Amino acid sequence: MPPDVPAVVPRDLPTLPDLTVQADRLLHLGLLTDAAAPAPDALRSAAVRLAQNAPPGSLLVVHPRHLPPSTLAGHLVRTVRTRGGEVERRGFVVEDFTDVDRLEVPSHVHLPAADVYAVADLDRGDHLTNASPDEAESALAVAGRSPLTLVEGMQWVLQAPDVLQPGHCFMTIGSRPRKPDGTFDARTPALWISRGTGRDGAGRRGAAKVGWCWWRNRHTWLGFASATRRTDV
């Protein structure tokens, strides 16, 4: 761990609405088009049930088998100020992340098998900025926290767009790309705000960007999103 990374940093994160409100947002956006995805009544019932045990501020998550990153990306909408006024920018996946829907979860990250579950005590991991993913993984383990998967992080941004702020974005090291030999490769998925340069294009300036970084590289503007627990009961 870099010596200048503090143990704790005060958080100022947007408040998530009730789980039932989050369910209604997913349904309003028409995201659950998979034939095997939870029906509207089933999703609402799951949200009501989970709200009985999940603490306030928890995130409702639909399992990635029903909501892959490529489906979610375009629904991550941020309002951006331009010279012509405010405009909405839709999120996107970087061009070279062609295997974004095939990410796997490391064995130490335990996802519920249920179609719908809740994630409690979210943290953006600002105190871990300037740590590498390798270093952050160890720090989260010591703290008893579990790193978010990419789909969990994207659903967090979907429900609370302001969780992404300039200079305060995050990696999701609960998801990793796997190589043909069975080992994980060095790419690490992350969510940040596009500057509208290069292949992104000026029309994407301020949009939520799904990209990747290297496992042993450090970034001063990327934390590591995590939670204390996931529950499907």
GROMACS .gro file of C-alpha atoms in nm:
model
  233
    1MET     CA    1   0.000   0.000   0.000
    2PRO     CA    2   0.138   0.346  -0.086
    3PRO     CA    3   0.248   0.526   0.232
    4ASP     CA    4   0.033   0.834   0.155
    5VAL     CA    5  -0.299   0.644   0.148
    6PRO     CA    6  -0.496   0.728   0.465
    7ALA     CA    7  -0.690   0.460   0.650
    8VAL     CA    8  -1.022   0.648   0.640
    9VAL     CA    9  -1.156   0.942   0.440
   10PRO     CA   10  -1.494   1.109   0.511
   11ARG     CA   11  -1.752   1.017   0.249
   12ASP     CA   12  -1.997   1.249   0.077
   13LEU     CA   13  -2.197   1.015  -0.146
   14PRO     CA   14  -2.545   1.053  -0.292
   15THR     CA   15  -2.819   0.878  -0.099
   16LEU     CA   16  -2.985   0.584  -0.269
   17PRO     CA   17  -3.365   0.570  -0.272
   18ASP     CA   18  -3.563   0.283  -0.122
   19LEU     CA   19  -3.517  -0.056  -0.287
   20THR     CA   20  -3.873  -0.044  -0.422
   21VAL     CA   21  -3.801   0.289  -0.590
   22GLN     CA   22  -3.488   0.140  -0.742
   23ALA     CA   23  -3.693  -0.150  -0.876
   24ASP     CA   24  -3.942   0.091  -1.035
   25ARG     CA   25  -3.656   0.277  -1.204
   26LEU     CA   26  -3.522  -0.044  -1.360
   27LEU     CA   27  -3.869  -0.126  -1.487
   28HIS     CA   28  -3.931   0.227  -1.615
   29LEU     CA   29  -3.611   0.208  -1.821
   30GLY     CA   30  -3.724  -0.120  -1.975
   31LEU     CA   31  -3.398  -0.293  -1.891
   32LEU     CA   32  -3.529  -0.640  -1.811
   33THR     CA   33  -3.591  -0.767  -2.162
   34ASP     CA   34  -3.419  -1.104  -2.111
   35ALA     CA   35  -3.683  -1.379  -2.132
   36ALA     CA   36  -3.542  -1.530  -1.813
   37ALA     CA   37  -3.527  -1.198  -1.627
   38PRO     CA   38  -3.753  -1.135  -1.327
   39ALA     CA   39  -4.104  -1.024  -1.422
   40PRO     CA   40  -4.213  -0.679  -1.294
   41ASP     CA   41  -4.415  -0.825  -1.006
   42ALA     CA   42  -4.129  -1.056  -0.910
   43LEU     CA   43  -3.879  -0.769  -0.910
   44ARG     CA   44  -4.103  -0.550  -0.694
   45SER     CA   45  -4.172  -0.839  -0.456
   46ALA     CA   46  -3.799  -0.905  -0.422
   47ALA     CA   47  -3.736  -0.538  -0.346
   48VAL     CA   48  -4.004  -0.537  -0.074
   49ARG     CA   49  -3.866  -0.855   0.079
   50LEU     CA   50  -3.503  -0.741   0.068
   51ALA     CA   51  -3.594  -0.406   0.226
   52GLN     CA   52  -3.692  -0.593   0.543
   53ASN     CA   53  -3.331  -0.696   0.608
   54ALA     CA   54  -3.107  -0.469   0.401
   55PRO     CA   55  -3.012  -0.143   0.577
   56PRO     CA   56  -3.115   0.195   0.433
   57GLY     CA   57  -2.889   0.305   0.150
   58SER     CA   58  -2.849  -0.045   0.009
   59LEU     CA   59  -2.836  -0.106  -0.365
   60LEU     CA   60  -3.082  -0.330  -0.548
   61VAL     CA   61  -2.892  -0.542  -0.799
   62VAL     CA   62  -3.023  -0.756  -1.082
   63HIS     CA   63  -2.778  -1.039  -1.146
   64PRO     CA   64  -2.540  -0.982  -1.442
   65ARG     CA   65  -2.680  -1.285  -1.623
   66HIS     CA   66  -2.986  -1.064  -1.687
   67LEU     CA   67  -2.821  -0.721  -1.703
   68PRO     CA   68  -2.476  -0.738  -1.866
   69PRO     CA   69  -2.255  -0.429  -1.888
   70SER     CA   70  -2.324  -0.371  -2.257
   71THR     CA   71  -2.696  -0.342  -2.182
   72LEU     CA   72  -2.649  -0.112  -1.885
   73ALA     CA   73  -2.393   0.129  -2.031
   74GLY     CA   74  -2.625   0.340  -2.247
   75HIS     CA   75  -2.861   0.394  -1.954
   76LEU     CA   76  -2.596   0.557  -1.734
   77VAL     CA   77  -2.707   0.913  -1.798
   78ARG     CA   78  -2.523   1.217  -1.661
   79THR     CA   79  -2.633   1.579  -1.697
   80VAL     CA   80  -2.347   1.792  -1.828
   81ARG     CA   81  -2.320   2.170  -1.851
   82THR     CA   82  -2.212   2.303  -2.190
   83ARG     CA   83  -2.196   2.648  -2.344
   84GLY     CA   84  -2.537   2.584  -2.493
   85GLY     CA   85  -2.690   2.476  -2.164
   86GLU     CA   86  -2.737   2.144  -1.991
   87VAL     CA   87  -2.735   1.824  -2.196
   88GLU     CA   88  -2.768   1.457  -2.109
   89ARG     CA   89  -2.480   1.227  -2.195
   90ARG     CA   90  -2.528   0.853  -2.218
   91GLY     CA   91  -2.266   0.616  -2.085
   92PHE     CA   92  -2.058   0.392  -2.308
   93VAL     CA   93  -1.805   0.108  -2.310
   94VAL     CA   94  -1.462   0.184  -2.456
   95GLU     CA   95  -1.403   0.033  -2.799
   96ASP     CA   96  -1.127  -0.205  -2.695
   97PHE     CA   97  -1.328  -0.362  -2.410
   98THR     CA   98  -1.491  -0.614  -2.644
   99ASP     CA   99  -1.515  -0.885  -2.378
  100VAL     CA  100  -1.691  -0.668  -2.119
  101ASP     CA  101  -1.987  -0.908  -2.099
  102ARG     CA  102  -1.761  -1.205  -2.031
  103LEU     CA  103  -1.599  -1.083  -1.710
  104GLU     CA  104  -1.577  -1.333  -1.426
  105VAL     CA  105  -1.591  -1.301  -1.050
  106PRO     CA  106  -1.282  -1.406  -0.848
  107SER     CA  107  -1.337  -1.688  -0.602
  108HIS     CA  108  -1.309  -1.460  -0.298
  109VAL     CA  109  -1.607  -1.251  -0.415
  110HIS     CA  110  -1.932  -1.431  -0.337
  111LEU     CA  111  -2.240  -1.330  -0.534
  112PRO     CA  112  -2.584  -1.456  -0.435
  113ALA     CA  113  -2.730  -1.700  -0.684
  114ALA     CA  114  -3.065  -1.518  -0.681
  115ASP     CA  115  -3.181  -1.308  -0.976
  116VAL     CA  116  -3.216  -1.006  -0.745
  117TYR     CA  117  -3.015  -0.920  -0.436
  118ALA     CA  118  -2.912  -0.623  -0.222
  119VAL     CA  119  -2.565  -0.480  -0.158
  120ALA     CA  120  -2.514  -0.306   0.176
  121ASP     CA  121  -2.284  -0.028   0.298
  122LEU     CA  122  -2.149   0.094  -0.034
  123ASP     CA  123  -1.825   0.286  -0.043
  124ARG     CA  124  -1.651   0.448  -0.340
  125GLY     CA  125  -1.310   0.381  -0.190
  126ASP     CA  126  -1.178   0.735  -0.211
  127HIS     CA  127  -0.927   0.657   0.064
  128LEU     CA  128  -0.765   0.403  -0.169
  129THR     CA  129  -0.689   0.640  -0.452
  130ASN     CA  130  -0.328   0.608  -0.563
  131ALA     CA  131  -0.330   0.241  -0.470
  132SER     CA  132  -0.299  -0.023  -0.739
  133PRO     CA  133  -0.580  -0.280  -0.773
  134ASP     CA  134  -0.340  -0.538  -0.634
  135GLU     CA  135  -0.278  -0.325  -0.325
  136ALA     CA  136  -0.644  -0.227  -0.286
  137GLU     CA  137  -0.759  -0.589  -0.297
  138SER     CA  138  -0.546  -0.666   0.008
  139ALA     CA  139  -0.659  -0.353   0.192
  140LEU     CA  140  -1.028  -0.433   0.136
  141ALA     CA  141  -0.978  -0.788   0.258
  142VAL     CA  142  -0.816  -0.665   0.580
  143ALA     CA  143  -1.109  -0.424   0.631
  144GLY     CA  144  -1.362  -0.704   0.583
  145ARG     CA  145  -1.506  -0.548   0.269
  146SER     CA  146  -1.586  -0.706  -0.066
  147PRO     CA  147  -1.503  -0.527  -0.395
  148LEU     CA  148  -1.797  -0.447  -0.620
  149THR     CA  149  -1.837  -0.619  -0.953
  150LEU     CA  150  -1.861  -0.406  -1.266
  151VAL     CA  151  -2.236  -0.467  -1.299
  152GLU     CA  152  -2.290  -0.371  -0.934
  153GLY     CA  153  -2.092  -0.052  -0.986
  154MET     CA  154  -2.287   0.029  -1.301
  155GLN     CA  155  -2.621  -0.026  -1.128
  156TRP     CA  156  -2.500   0.205  -0.850
  157VAL     CA  157  -2.430   0.478  -1.106
  158LEU     CA  158  -2.763   0.402  -1.275
  159GLN     CA  159  -2.950   0.470  -0.951
  160ALA     CA  160  -2.726   0.756  -0.833
  161PRO     CA  161  -2.544   0.923  -1.126
  162ASP     CA  162  -2.369   1.171  -0.897
  163VAL     CA  163  -2.165   0.893  -0.740
  164LEU     CA  164  -1.928   0.964  -1.032
  165GLN     CA  165  -1.762   1.299  -0.977
  166PRO     CA  166  -1.465   1.461  -1.154
  167GLY     CA  167  -1.156   1.333  -0.977
  168HIS     CA  168  -1.361   1.082  -0.774
  169CYS     CA  169  -1.446   0.771  -0.975
  170PHE     CA  170  -1.379   0.405  -0.906
  171MET     CA  171  -1.257   0.065  -1.014
  172THR     CA  172  -1.462  -0.251  -0.973
  173ILE     CA  173  -1.213  -0.525  -0.898
  174GLY     CA  174  -1.484  -0.778  -0.817
  175SER     CA  175  -1.485  -0.846  -1.192
  176ARG     CA  176  -1.187  -0.964  -1.396
  177PRO     CA  177  -1.127  -1.076  -1.757
  178ARG     CA  178  -0.993  -1.429  -1.782
  179LYS     CA  179  -0.729  -1.549  -2.030
  180PRO     CA  180  -0.759  -1.873  -2.230
  181ASP     CA  181  -0.517  -2.042  -1.989
  182GLY     CA  182  -0.760  -1.983  -1.701
  183THR     CA  183  -0.567  -1.705  -1.526
  184PHE     CA  184  -0.691  -1.348  -1.496
  185ASP     CA  185  -0.533  -1.096  -1.728
  186ALA     CA  186  -0.400  -0.760  -1.611
  187ARG     CA  187  -0.699  -0.548  -1.710
  188THR     CA  188  -0.921  -0.412  -1.433
  189PRO     CA  189  -1.269  -0.269  -1.511
  190ALA     CA  190  -1.344   0.083  -1.394
  191LEU     CA  191  -1.604   0.359  -1.420
  192TRP     CA  192  -1.503   0.718  -1.474
  193ILE     CA  193  -1.603   1.037  -1.656
  194SER     CA  194  -1.495   1.087  -2.015
  195ARG     CA  195  -1.306   1.403  -2.107
  196GLY     CA  196  -1.432   1.374  -2.463
  197THR     CA  197  -1.083   1.330  -2.607
  198GLY     CA  198  -0.940   1.075  -2.848
  199ARG     CA  199  -1.170   0.796  -2.961
  200ASP     CA  200  -1.436   0.900  -2.706
  201GLY     CA  201  -1.524   1.206  -2.914
  202ALA     CA  202  -1.629   1.552  -2.797
  203GLY     CA  203  -1.994   1.445  -2.792
  204ARG     CA  204  -1.916   1.214  -2.501
  205ARG     CA  205  -1.749   1.471  -2.281
  206GLY     CA  206  -1.886   1.427  -1.929
  207ALA     CA  207  -2.038   1.086  -2.000
  208ALA     CA  208  -1.996   0.783  -1.777
  209LYS     CA  209  -1.723   0.569  -1.928
  210VAL     CA  210  -1.677   0.196  -1.878
  211GLY     CA  211  -1.311   0.116  -1.935
  212TRP     CA  212  -1.020  -0.064  -1.782
  213CYS     CA  213  -0.686  -0.002  -1.614
  214TRP     CA  214  -0.384  -0.223  -1.541
  215TRP     CA  215  -0.376  -0.440  -1.229
  216ARG     CA  216  -0.053  -0.296  -1.090
  217ASN     CA  217  -0.099   0.068  -1.195
  218ARG     CA  218  -0.200   0.350  -0.959
  219HIS     CA  219  -0.439   0.636  -1.037
  220THR     CA  220  -0.497   0.938  -0.812
  221TRP     CA  221  -0.858   0.980  -0.932
  222LEU     CA  222  -0.982   0.620  -0.904
  223GLY     CA  223  -1.096   0.466  -0.579
  224PHE     CA  224  -1.213   0.107  -0.529
  225ALA     CA  225  -1.584   0.051  -0.481
  226SER     CA  226  -1.677  -0.202  -0.215
  227ALA     CA  227  -1.950  -0.316   0.024
  228THR     CA  228  -1.975  -0.504   0.351
  229ARG     CA  229  -2.223  -0.768   0.239
  230ARG     CA  230  -2.466  -0.896  -0.023
  231THR     CA  231  -2.797  -1.057   0.067
  232ASP     CA  232  -3.079  -1.227  -0.119
  233VAL     CA  233  -3.299  -1.280   0.190
   0.00000   0.00000   0.00000
